[in-house]
Tab-separated table of C-alpha atoms and ligand atoms in Angstrom:
chain	number	residue	atom	x	y	z
A	62	UNK	CA	-0.087	-0.019	0.113
A	63	UNK	CA	1.449	3.513	-0.848
A	64	UNK	CA	-0.137	5.112	2.376
A	65	UNK	CA	2.764	7.707	2.230
A	66	UNK	CA	0.756	9.121	-0.617
A	67	UNK	CA	-2.580	9.431	1.130
A	68	UNK	CA	-3.872	12.600	2.861
A	69	UNK	CA	-4.630	10.835	6.121
A	70	UNK	CA	-1.209	10.965	7.831
A	71	UNK	CA	-0.898	14.855	6.932
A	72	UNK	CA	-4.216	15.432	8.768
A	73	UNK	CA	-2.651	14.106	12.005
A	74	UNK	CA	-0.896	15.977	14.610
A	75	UNK	CA	2.873	15.321	14.799
A	76	UNK	CA	2.347	13.360	18.174
A	77	UNK	CA	-0.412	11.208	16.451
A	78	UNK	CA	1.891	10.536	13.552
A	79	UNK	CA	4.709	9.750	15.765
A	80	UNK	CA	2.611	7.228	17.881
A	81	UNK	CA	1.841	5.217	14.738
A	82	UNK	CA	5.495	4.030	14.824
A	83	UNK	CA	6.182	4.391	18.472
A	84	UNK	CA	4.347	1.853	20.533
A	85	UNK	CA	3.769	2.196	24.144
A	86	UNK	CA	3.446	0.191	27.458
A	87	UNK	CA	5.233	-2.716	28.359
A	88	UNK	CA	5.110	-6.467	27.286
A	89	UNK	CA	2.901	-8.344	30.025
A	90	UNK	CA	4.721	-10.951	32.031
A	91	UNK	CA	5.127	-13.756	31.658
A	92	UNK	CA	2.925	-13.389	28.527
A	93	UNK	CA	-0.114	-11.491	27.399
A	94	UNK	CA	-3.569	-13.134	28.205
A	95	UNK	CA	-4.532	-11.689	24.710
A	96	UNK	CA	-2.205	-11.089	21.745
A	97	UNK	CA	-3.484	-9.470	18.771
A	98	UNK	CA	-1.467	-9.774	15.446
A	99	UNK	CA	-1.807	-6.885	13.047
A	100	UNK	CA	-2.164	-3.143	13.757
A	101	UNK	CA	-4.682	-2.251	11.029
A	102	UNK	CA	-8.306	-1.025	12.002
A	103	UNK	CA	-9.326	-4.476	12.688
A	104	UNK	CA	-6.504	-5.129	15.183
A	105	UNK	CA	-6.649	-1.982	17.020
A	106	UNK	CA	-10.442	-2.338	17.351
A	107	UNK	CA	-10.234	-5.905	18.536
A	108	UNK	CA	-7.740	-5.156	20.919
A	109	UNK	CA	-9.494	-2.118	22.346
A	110	UNK	CA	-12.647	-4.191	22.580
A	111	UNK	CA	-10.903	-6.939	24.529
A	112	UNK	CA	-9.086	-4.402	26.885
A	113	UNK	CA	-12.462	-2.829	27.569
A	114	UNK	CA	-14.340	-6.058	28.136
A	115	UNK	CA	-11.632	-7.016	30.937
A	116	UNK	CA	-10.827	-10.222	29.508
A	117	UNK	CA	-7.032	-10.076	30.752
A	118	UNK	CA	-3.685	-8.388	29.747
A	119	UNK	CA	-3.781	-7.362	26.111
A	120	UNK	CA	-0.813	-6.708	23.689
A	121	UNK	CA	-1.086	-5.526	20.079
A	122	UNK	CA	1.840	-6.382	17.669
A	123	UNK	CA	2.422	-4.737	14.298
A	124	UNK	CA	5.033	-5.681	11.852
A	125	UNK	CA	5.391	-2.056	10.448
A	126	UNK	CA	3.685	0.992	11.634
A	127	UNK	CA	0.079	1.071	12.898
A	128	UNK	CA	-2.164	1.529	9.752
A	129	UNK	CA	0.522	0.532	7.371
A	130	UNK	CA	-1.949	-1.836	5.250
A	131	UNK	CA	-5.225	-1.289	3.604
A	132	UNK	CA	-6.282	0.665	6.600
A	133	UNK	CA	-4.181	3.856	5.914
A	134	UNK	CA	-5.058	4.016	2.142
A	135	UNK	CA	-8.940	3.593	2.601
A	136	UNK	CA	-11.596	6.176	1.600
A	137	UNK	CA	-12.797	6.121	5.249
A	138	UNK	CA	-16.571	6.246	4.366
A	139	UNK	CA	-18.794	4.706	6.823
A	140	UNK	CA	-22.062	4.182	4.714
A	141	UNK	CA	-24.267	1.063	5.445
A	142	UNK	CA	-27.389	2.435	4.017
A	143	UNK	CA	-26.169	2.733	0.366
A	144	UNK	CA	-24.682	-0.760	0.697
A	145	UNK	CA	-28.349	-2.089	0.851
A	146	UNK	CA	-27.894	-1.734	-2.941
A	147	UNK	CA	-24.876	-4.188	-3.185
A	148	UNK	CA	-24.321	-6.081	0.030
A	149	UNK	CA	-26.232	-9.132	1.383
A	150	UNK	CA	-28.400	-8.459	4.564
A	151	UNK	CA	-26.154	-9.893	7.302
A	152	UNK	CA	-23.255	-7.785	6.101
A	153	UNK	CA	-25.625	-4.621	5.921
A	154	UNK	CA	-26.819	-5.487	9.554
A	155	UNK	CA	-23.259	-5.720	10.698
A	156	UNK	CA	-22.340	-2.466	8.851
A	157	UNK	CA	-25.303	-0.753	10.437
A	158	UNK	CA	-24.341	-1.836	14.007
A	159	UNK	CA	-20.849	-0.983	13.522
A	160	UNK	CA	-21.751	2.751	12.611
A	161	UNK	CA	-23.660	2.766	15.756
A	162	UNK	CA	-20.475	1.714	17.503
A	163	UNK	CA	-18.280	4.252	15.855
A	164	UNK	CA	-20.772	6.970	17.095
A	165	UNK	CA	-20.508	5.403	20.625
A	166	UNK	CA	-16.570	5.399	20.488
A	167	UNK	CA	-16.807	9.147	19.125
A	168	UNK	CA	-18.582	9.825	22.482
A	169	UNK	CA	-16.617	7.931	24.730
A	170	UNK	CA	-12.806	7.992	23.602
A	171	UNK	CA	-10.884	11.057	24.683
A	172	UNK	CA	-11.025	13.417	21.627
A	173	UNK	CA	-13.351	10.995	20.003
A	174	UNK	CA	-12.156	9.233	16.826
A	175	UNK	CA	-12.815	11.831	14.435
A	176	UNK	CA	-16.004	10.906	13.026
A	177	UNK	CA	-17.882	13.374	10.642
A	178	UNK	CA	-21.560	12.938	10.055
A	179	UNK	CA	-22.366	13.281	6.497
A	180	UNK	CA	-25.110	12.881	3.998
A	181	UNK	CA	-24.725	10.538	0.879
A	182	UNK	CA	-26.135	11.397	-2.464
A	183	UNK	CA	-26.107	8.705	-5.164
A	184	UNK	CA	-26.581	10.140	-8.683
A	185	UNK	CA	-28.704	8.013	-10.910
A	186	UNK	CA	-27.832	8.653	-14.790
A	187	UNK	CA	-30.905	6.404	-15.527
A	188	UNK	CA	-34.308	8.174	-14.358
A	189	UNK	CA	-35.803	5.838	-11.851
A	190	UNK	CA	-32.447	3.503	-11.842
A	191	UNK	CA	-32.787	3.093	-8.143
A	192	UNK	CA	-36.387	2.791	-7.735
A	193	UNK	CA	-36.664	-1.064	-7.888
A	194	UNK	CA	-34.643	-1.494	-4.717
A	195	UNK	CA	-35.372	1.816	-2.707
A	196	UNK	CA	-34.492	1.228	0.886
A	197	UNK	CA	-36.518	2.923	3.453
A	198	UNK	CA	-33.873	5.450	4.405
A	199	UNK	CA	-33.812	6.941	1.011
A	200	UNK	CA	-35.346	10.276	-0.135
A	201	UNK	CA	-35.731	10.297	-3.990
A	202	UNK	CA	-34.422	13.718	-5.568
A	203	UNK	CA	-35.885	15.169	-8.662
A	204	UNK	CA	-33.204	16.607	-11.140
A	205	UNK	CA	-34.198	20.106	-10.100
A	206	UNK	CA	-33.452	19.204	-6.323
A	207	UNK	CA	-30.154	17.677	-7.348
A	208	UNK	CA	-29.094	20.708	-9.326
A	209	UNK	CA	-29.930	22.862	-6.372
A	210	UNK	CA	-27.827	20.702	-3.953
A	211	UNK	CA	-24.952	20.392	-6.652
A	212	UNK	CA	-24.893	23.444	-8.790
A	213	UNK	CA	-22.758	23.159	-11.951
A	214	UNK	CA	-23.487	19.503	-12.734
A	215	UNK	CA	-22.879	18.887	-16.321
A	216	UNK	CA	-26.002	16.570	-16.780
A	217	UNK	CA	-29.211	16.707	-15.449
A	218	UNK	CA	-29.883	13.793	-13.025
A	219	UNK	CA	-32.260	12.459	-10.344
A	220	UNK	CA	-30.653	11.351	-7.138
A	221	UNK	CA	-31.032	9.193	-3.936
A	222	UNK	CA	-30.448	11.168	-0.786
A	223	UNK	CA	-29.687	9.313	2.501
A	224	UNK	CA	-28.777	11.506	5.656
A	225	UNK	CA	-26.678	10.847	8.434
A	226	UNK	CA	-23.820	8.407	7.116
A	227	UNK	CA	-20.285	9.311	8.237
A	228	UNK	CA	-16.701	9.359	7.294
A	229	UNK	CA	-13.585	9.094	9.164
A	230	UNK	CA	-9.798	9.791	8.886
A	231	UNK	CA	-8.694	5.739	9.164
A	232	UNK	CA	-5.460	6.705	10.846
A	233	UNK	CA	-6.922	9.097	13.269
A	234	UNK	CA	-9.328	6.336	14.276
A	235	UNK	CA	-6.440	3.998	14.764
A	236	UNK	CA	-4.314	6.368	16.796
A	237	UNK	CA	-7.293	7.190	19.060
A	238	UNK	CA	-8.193	3.519	19.422
A	239	UNK	CA	-4.455	2.534	20.030
A	240	UNK	CA	-3.939	5.359	22.559
A	241	UNK	CA	-6.746	3.672	24.870
A	242	UNK	CA	-4.623	0.140	24.721
A	243	UNK	CA	-2.220	-0.744	27.617
A	244	UNK	CA	0.688	-2.090	25.398
A	245	UNK	CA	1.427	-1.945	21.729
A	246	UNK	CA	4.693	-2.760	19.967
A	247	UNK	CA	5.440	-1.788	16.347
A	248	UNK	CA	8.164	-3.181	14.264
A	249	UNK	CA	7.308	-6.768	15.733
A	250	UNK	CA	5.970	-9.198	13.575
A	251	UNK	CA	4.451	-12.742	14.516
A	252	UNK	CA	6.703	-15.012	12.594
A	253	UNK	CA	5.319	-18.464	13.539
A	254	UNK	CA	2.744	-20.346	15.656
A	255	UNK	CA	3.249	-23.289	17.859
A	256	UNK	CA	0.198	-25.597	18.226
A	257	UNK	CA	-0.102	-28.279	20.817
A	258	UNK	CA	-1.756	-31.418	19.500
A	259	UNK	CA	-3.020	-31.454	16.039
A	260	UNK	CA	-1.378	-29.798	13.229
A	261	UNK	CA	-3.139	-26.538	12.249
A	262	UNK	CA	-4.643	-26.587	8.727
A	263	UNK	CA	-6.069	-23.500	7.720
A	264	UNK	CA	-6.744	-22.508	4.108
A	265	UNK	CA	-9.061	-19.593	3.086
A	266	UNK	CA	-9.134	-18.484	-0.459
A	267	UNK	CA	-8.434	-14.709	-0.967
A	268	UNK	CA	-7.460	-12.212	-3.156
A	269	UNK	CA	-7.116	-8.756	-3.121
A	270	UNK	CA	-8.410	-5.751	-5.363
A	271	UNK	CA	-6.430	-2.406	-5.927
A	272	UNK	CA	-7.883	0.862	-5.726
A	273	UNK	CA	-6.645	4.274	-6.428
A	274	UNK	CA	-7.765	7.435	-4.684
A	275	UNK	CA	-6.967	11.315	-5.156
A	276	UNK	CA	-7.566	14.419	-3.134
A	277	UNK	CA	-7.603	17.806	-4.963
A	278	UNK	CA	-6.281	21.199	-3.934
A	279	UNK	CA	-8.801	23.244	-2.081
A	280	UNK	CA	-11.413	24.438	-4.291
A	281	UNK	CA	-14.616	27.018	-3.628
A	282	UNK	CA	-16.849	24.188	-4.866
A	283	UNK	CA	-18.886	22.647	-2.223
A	284	UNK	CA	-20.295	19.426	-2.525
A	285	UNK	CA	-23.391	18.527	0.140
A	286	UNK	CA	-21.376	15.385	1.376
A	287	UNK	CA	-20.561	12.241	-0.405
A	288	UNK	CA	-21.627	12.405	-4.050
A	289	UNK	CA	-21.466	9.116	-5.619
A	290	UNK	CA	-20.028	8.576	-8.015
A	291	UNK	CA	-18.318	11.973	-8.219
A	292	UNK	CA	-16.291	12.932	-5.058
A	293	UNK	CA	-16.755	13.529	-1.095
A	294	UNK	CA	-16.163	16.877	0.303
A	295	UNK	CA	-13.444	16.637	2.912
A	296	UNK	CA	-11.661	19.232	5.094
A	297	UNK	CA	-10.011	22.610	3.675
A	298	UNK	CA	-12.521	22.365	0.669
A	299	UNK	CA	-10.778	19.495	-0.871
A	300	UNK	CA	-12.560	16.716	-2.911
A	301	UNK	CA	-11.807	13.097	-2.311
A	302	UNK	CA	-12.379	11.138	-5.652
A	303	UNK	CA	-11.797	7.703	-6.533
A	304	UNK	CA	-11.803	4.393	-5.078
A	305	UNK	CA	-11.396	2.505	-8.298
A	306	UNK	CA	-11.667	-1.411	-8.752
A	307	UNK	CA	-8.421	-2.234	-10.610
A	308	UNK	CA	-8.976	-5.980	-11.275
A	309	UNK	CA	-5.913	-7.894	-11.909
A	310	UNK	CA	-3.412	-5.022	-11.265
A	311	UNK	CA	-0.906	-6.315	-8.714
A	312	UNK	CA	1.489	-3.420	-9.209
A	313	UNK	CA	1.864	-1.520	-5.861
A	314	UNK	CA	2.600	1.660	-7.701
A	315	UNK	CA	0.296	4.313	-8.552
A	316	UNK	CA	-0.715	4.255	-12.271
A	317	UNK	CA	-0.730	7.897	-13.407
A	318	UNK	CA	-3.187	7.051	-16.202
A	319	UNK	CA	-5.860	5.645	-13.352
A	320	UNK	CA	-5.287	8.968	-11.508
A	321	UNK	CA	-5.752	11.060	-14.598
A	322	UNK	CA	-9.016	9.064	-15.427
A	323	UNK	CA	-10.491	9.920	-11.977
A	324	UNK	CA	-9.686	13.460	-12.571
A	325	UNK	CA	-11.196	13.415	-15.858
A	326	UNK	CA	-14.277	11.925	-14.441
A	327	UNK	CA	-14.593	14.768	-11.792
A	328	UNK	CA	-14.343	17.561	-14.757
A	329	UNK	CA	-16.825	15.716	-16.805
A	330	UNK	CA	-19.103	15.620	-14.089
A	331	UNK	CA	-18.537	19.197	-12.765
A	332	UNK	CA	-16.680	21.234	-15.440
A	333	UNK	CA	-16.151	24.012	-13.176
A	334	UNK	CA	-13.231	21.812	-11.798
A	335	UNK	CA	-11.248	22.117	-14.783
A	336	UNK	CA	-7.651	23.104	-14.053
A	337	UNK	CA	-7.892	22.111	-10.265
A	338	UNK	CA	-4.742	20.464	-8.980
A	339	UNK	CA	-4.260	17.201	-7.356
A	340	UNK	CA	-2.619	17.305	-4.128
A	341	UNK	CA	-2.549	13.643	-3.081
A	342	UNK	CA	-2.745	10.393	-4.880
A	343	UNK	CA	-2.474	6.839	-3.735
A	344	UNK	CA	-3.560	3.293	-4.121
A	345	UNK	CA	-3.908	0.302	-1.824
A	346	UNK	CA	-5.378	-3.185	-1.857
A	347	UNK	CA	-8.976	-4.308	-0.498
A	348	UNK	CA	-8.477	-7.856	1.058
A	349	UNK	CA	-11.272	-10.136	-0.341
A	350	UNK	CA	-12.591	-13.667	0.126
A	351	UNK	CA	-14.543	-15.128	-2.896
A	352	UNK	CA	-18.162	-14.394	-1.595
A	353	UNK	CA	-16.780	-10.920	-0.504
A	354	UNK	CA	-17.946	-11.489	2.969
A	355	UNK	CA	-15.436	-11.389	5.976
A	356	UNK	CA	-14.192	-14.255	7.977
A	357	UNK	CA	-14.924	-13.685	11.625
A	358	UNK	CA	-14.182	-16.929	13.572
A	359	UNK	CA	-12.464	-19.076	15.845
A	360	UNK	CA	-9.490	-20.715	14.234
A	361	UNK	CA	-10.809	-24.276	13.234
A	362	UNK	CA	-9.388	-27.010	15.449
A	363	UNK	CA	-8.345	-24.592	18.129
A	364	UNK	CA	-9.976	-23.127	21.105
A	365	UNK	CA	-7.759	-20.108	21.975
A	366	UNK	CA	-7.223	-18.532	18.636
A	367	UNK	CA	-9.554	-16.484	16.549
A	368	UNK	CA	-9.100	-14.412	13.121
A	369	UNK	CA	-10.991	-11.942	10.920
A	370	UNK	CA	-10.039	-11.164	7.544
A	371	UNK	CA	-11.093	-10.352	4.010
A	372	UNK	CA	-12.996	-7.012	4.989
A	373	UNK	CA	-12.816	-6.094	1.375
A	374	UNK	CA	-14.449	-2.511	1.010
A	375	UNK	CA	-16.072	-1.990	4.293
A	376	UNK	CA	-13.239	-2.885	6.803
A	377	UNK	CA	-13.046	0.458	8.471
A	378	UNK	CA	-16.762	0.654	8.850
A	379	UNK	CA	-17.050	-2.904	10.241
A	380	UNK	CA	-14.245	-2.777	12.666
A	381	UNK	CA	-15.955	-1.934	15.827
A	382	UNK	CA	-18.689	-4.442	15.256
A	383	UNK	CA	-16.434	-7.064	14.312
A	384	UNK	CA	-14.115	-6.474	17.290
A	385	UNK	CA	-17.235	-6.607	19.574
A	386	UNK	CA	-18.068	-9.961	18.169
A	387	UNK	CA	-14.733	-11.350	18.733
A	388	UNK	CA	-14.264	-9.930	22.375
A	389	UNK	CA	-17.625	-11.460	23.374
A	390	UNK	CA	-16.607	-14.781	21.884
A	391	UNK	CA	-13.596	-14.599	23.819
A	392	UNK	CA	-14.782	-13.638	26.975
A	393	UNK	CA	-18.105	-15.336	27.215
A	394	UNK	CA	-17.593	-18.168	24.709
A	395	UNK	CA	-20.586	-16.709	22.743
A	396	UNK	CA	-20.290	-17.028	18.823
A	397	UNK	CA	-22.180	-14.615	16.493
A	398	UNK	CA	-25.879	-15.050	15.851
A	399	UNK	CA	-25.258	-16.528	12.416
A	400	UNK	CA	-21.836	-18.191	12.679
A	401	UNK	CA	-22.140	-19.810	9.156
A	402	UNK	CA	-21.968	-16.641	7.604
A	403	UNK	CA	-18.574	-15.508	8.698
A	404	UNK	CA	-17.059	-18.964	9.208
A	405	UNK	CA	-13.533	-19.706	8.015
A	406	UNK	CA	-14.627	-23.099	6.650
A	407	UNK	CA	-17.462	-22.146	4.527
A	408	UNK	CA	-15.127	-22.075	1.317
A	409	UNK	CA	-14.541	-25.841	1.748
A	410	UNK	CA	-17.924	-27.080	2.465
A	411	UNK	CA	-20.015	-28.427	-0.674
A	412	UNK	CA	-22.536	-25.696	-2.007
A	413	UNK	CA	-26.128	-25.873	-0.966
B	182	FAD	C1	-8.960	2.155	-2.274
B	182	FAD	C2	-9.693	1.483	-1.085
B	182	FAD	C3	-10.819	2.282	-0.449
B	182	FAD	C4	-11.396	1.774	0.880
B	182	FAD	N1	-12.506	2.462	1.300
B	182	FAD	C5	-13.190	2.223	2.360
B	182	FAD	C6	-14.205	2.706	2.971
B	182	FAD	O1	-14.612	3.613	2.389
B	182	FAD	N2	-14.932	2.094	4.082
B	182	FAD	C7	-14.426	0.982	4.574
B	182	FAD	O2	-15.154	0.615	5.513
B	182	FAD	N3	-13.478	0.471	4.046
B	182	FAD	C8	-12.778	0.789	2.907
B	182	FAD	N4	-11.760	-0.059	2.360
B	182	FAD	C9	-11.573	-1.318	3.128
B	182	FAD	C10	-10.480	-1.190	4.194
B	182	FAD	O3	-9.444	-0.302	3.962
B	182	FAD	C11	-10.253	-2.719	4.552
B	182	FAD	O4	-11.126	-3.438	4.750
B	182	FAD	C12	-9.669	-2.505	6.067
B	182	FAD	O5	-8.589	-1.714	6.283
B	182	FAD	C13	-8.880	-3.839	6.299
B	182	FAD	O6	-8.400	-3.668	7.812
B	182	FAD	P1	-7.385	-4.788	8.501
B	182	FAD	O7	-6.936	-4.234	9.781
B	182	FAD	O8	-8.134	-6.199	8.256
B	182	FAD	O9	-6.242	-5.055	7.415
B	182	FAD	P2	-4.881	-3.967	7.179
B	182	FAD	O10	-5.252	-2.542	7.492
B	182	FAD	O11	-4.167	-4.580	5.978
B	182	FAD	O12	-3.935	-4.442	8.548
B	182	FAD	C14	-3.145	-5.644	8.754
B	182	FAD	C15	-2.144	-5.215	9.327
B	182	FAD	O13	-1.357	-6.582	9.904
B	182	FAD	C16	-0.066	-6.329	9.787
B	182	FAD	N5	0.618	-7.507	9.686
B	182	FAD	C17	0.606	-8.441	8.580
B	182	FAD	N6	1.268	-9.622	9.013
B	182	FAD	C18	1.728	-9.485	10.210
B	182	FAD	C19	2.798	-10.203	10.989
B	182	FAD	N7	2.962	-11.480	10.698
B	182	FAD	N8	2.943	-9.719	12.211
B	182	FAD	C20	2.416	-8.445	12.754
B	182	FAD	N9	1.722	-7.614	11.825
B	182	FAD	C21	1.211	-8.092	10.787
B	182	FAD	C22	0.157	-5.484	8.490
B	182	FAD	O14	1.261	-4.743	8.414
B	182	FAD	C23	-1.019	-4.410	8.684
B	182	FAD	O15	-0.797	-3.129	9.224
B	182	FAD	C24	-11.028	0.629	1.408
B	182	FAD	C25	-10.001	-0.258	0.806
B	182	FAD	C26	-9.310	0.250	-0.211
B	182	FAD	C27	-7.972	-0.368	-0.820
C-alpha cells in the first residue's frame, strides 16, 4: 500500500503521526492473556474491545507502523445504507451496528475518533434507476432538487439522498483506539505459531483488489457530502475522489493514467473543476474472500485463537462491530448469531 501518498497522515498531529510507529506500554509478564497480531483497523479495534471487556492483559503487535496496510489507504466512508443496493443482508446489519458503535466510540474515547456525520447522495444517470430497490432511508430527488444541492452538474440527473452516514480519517481512528490500549509494539512481526496437539490446517481462499484515490487542492466548489460516484467533500475545501476497482493490477505503484481518469471524470461531471490541481494520489489493496464477506471465526481446530480477514471494501466501517463479536466470543464463549455467515470453513463446504 502506498499509504505515504494518502492525505490521512498529513491530517494528524505530529504526536499522532509519531504514535503510529512508536508503540507504548510494556509487554505483560510472563505473557499477555490476549495477543493481537496486526495493527490495522481490525487489530486495534479488536484489542480495544478485548481490553474494554476486561478479559485480561492485551498486547497488540504490528510488523510495521500502525495502519500500514489497507487501513491507511482507505476512503474512510462509513455508509451502511447505500450498501443495501450491493451487500447481502447480514453484512448490511453488521455495517449498521458498526456505525452505531463508531458513534459510541466518538462520544466515549478522549478526543473522539474523528467521526464526521455526512449525507450521501447517489446520482442516477438513468431516471428511476434506483427505484426498484429503494431502501426505507432513501429520499428520492428530482433533477431540480439535485441541481440545487449540486450546482454546476454537467448533466441533469435524479438522485437518492440518504442522511446521517459518516466518514472518518482511518489513521486518526487508529491512533485514538490505540491510545486507549495498555501495550502496543510496532516493528514486531508474528513469525510463527506453535500448536499443541493436532497440526493446524487453515486454508482460506482470498485475493485483493487494488484501488486508486486522489485528493484535490482546495476549491471553492462545495459538495453537500458524499456525492457518488463523483467525490466526497473533505476538510479545507478539498475533494476526495476515486476508489477504483483495478481488477488484476497487482503493481503496488500508483498508475498515473488511472489517476488521470479519476480527475477527468470529476471534470466531466463538474466542468467548473477544470484546471484544479491534485494534491494527493495513492493506491492500496482491498483484502477479499471469494464471496466478498469477511471471515470472523475461531481458528478451526483450536479453542484459543480467533481470526478476522477479508473485509474488502467495508473494513473501516465494520471494525468496531467485528471487534465486539470477537471480544464477546473470547470472554463469554458466545459466537455470533449466524456463525456460518462468517465461518472460515465455508469455502470448503459443498455448495447448497
Ligand atoms: C481504495 C480503498 C478504499 C477503501 N475504502 C473503504 C471505505 O470507504 N470504507 C471502509 O469501511 N473500508 C474501505 N476500504 C477497506 C478497508 O481499507 C479494509 O477492509 C480494512 O482496512 C482492512 O483492515 P485490516 O485491519 O483487516 O487490514 P490491514 O489494514 O491491512 O491491517 C493488517 C495489518 O497487519 C499487519 N501484519 C501483517 N502480517 C503481520 C505479522 N505477521 N505480524 C504483525 N503484523 C502483521 C500489517 O502490516 C497491517 O498493518 C477501502 C480499501 C481500499 C483499498
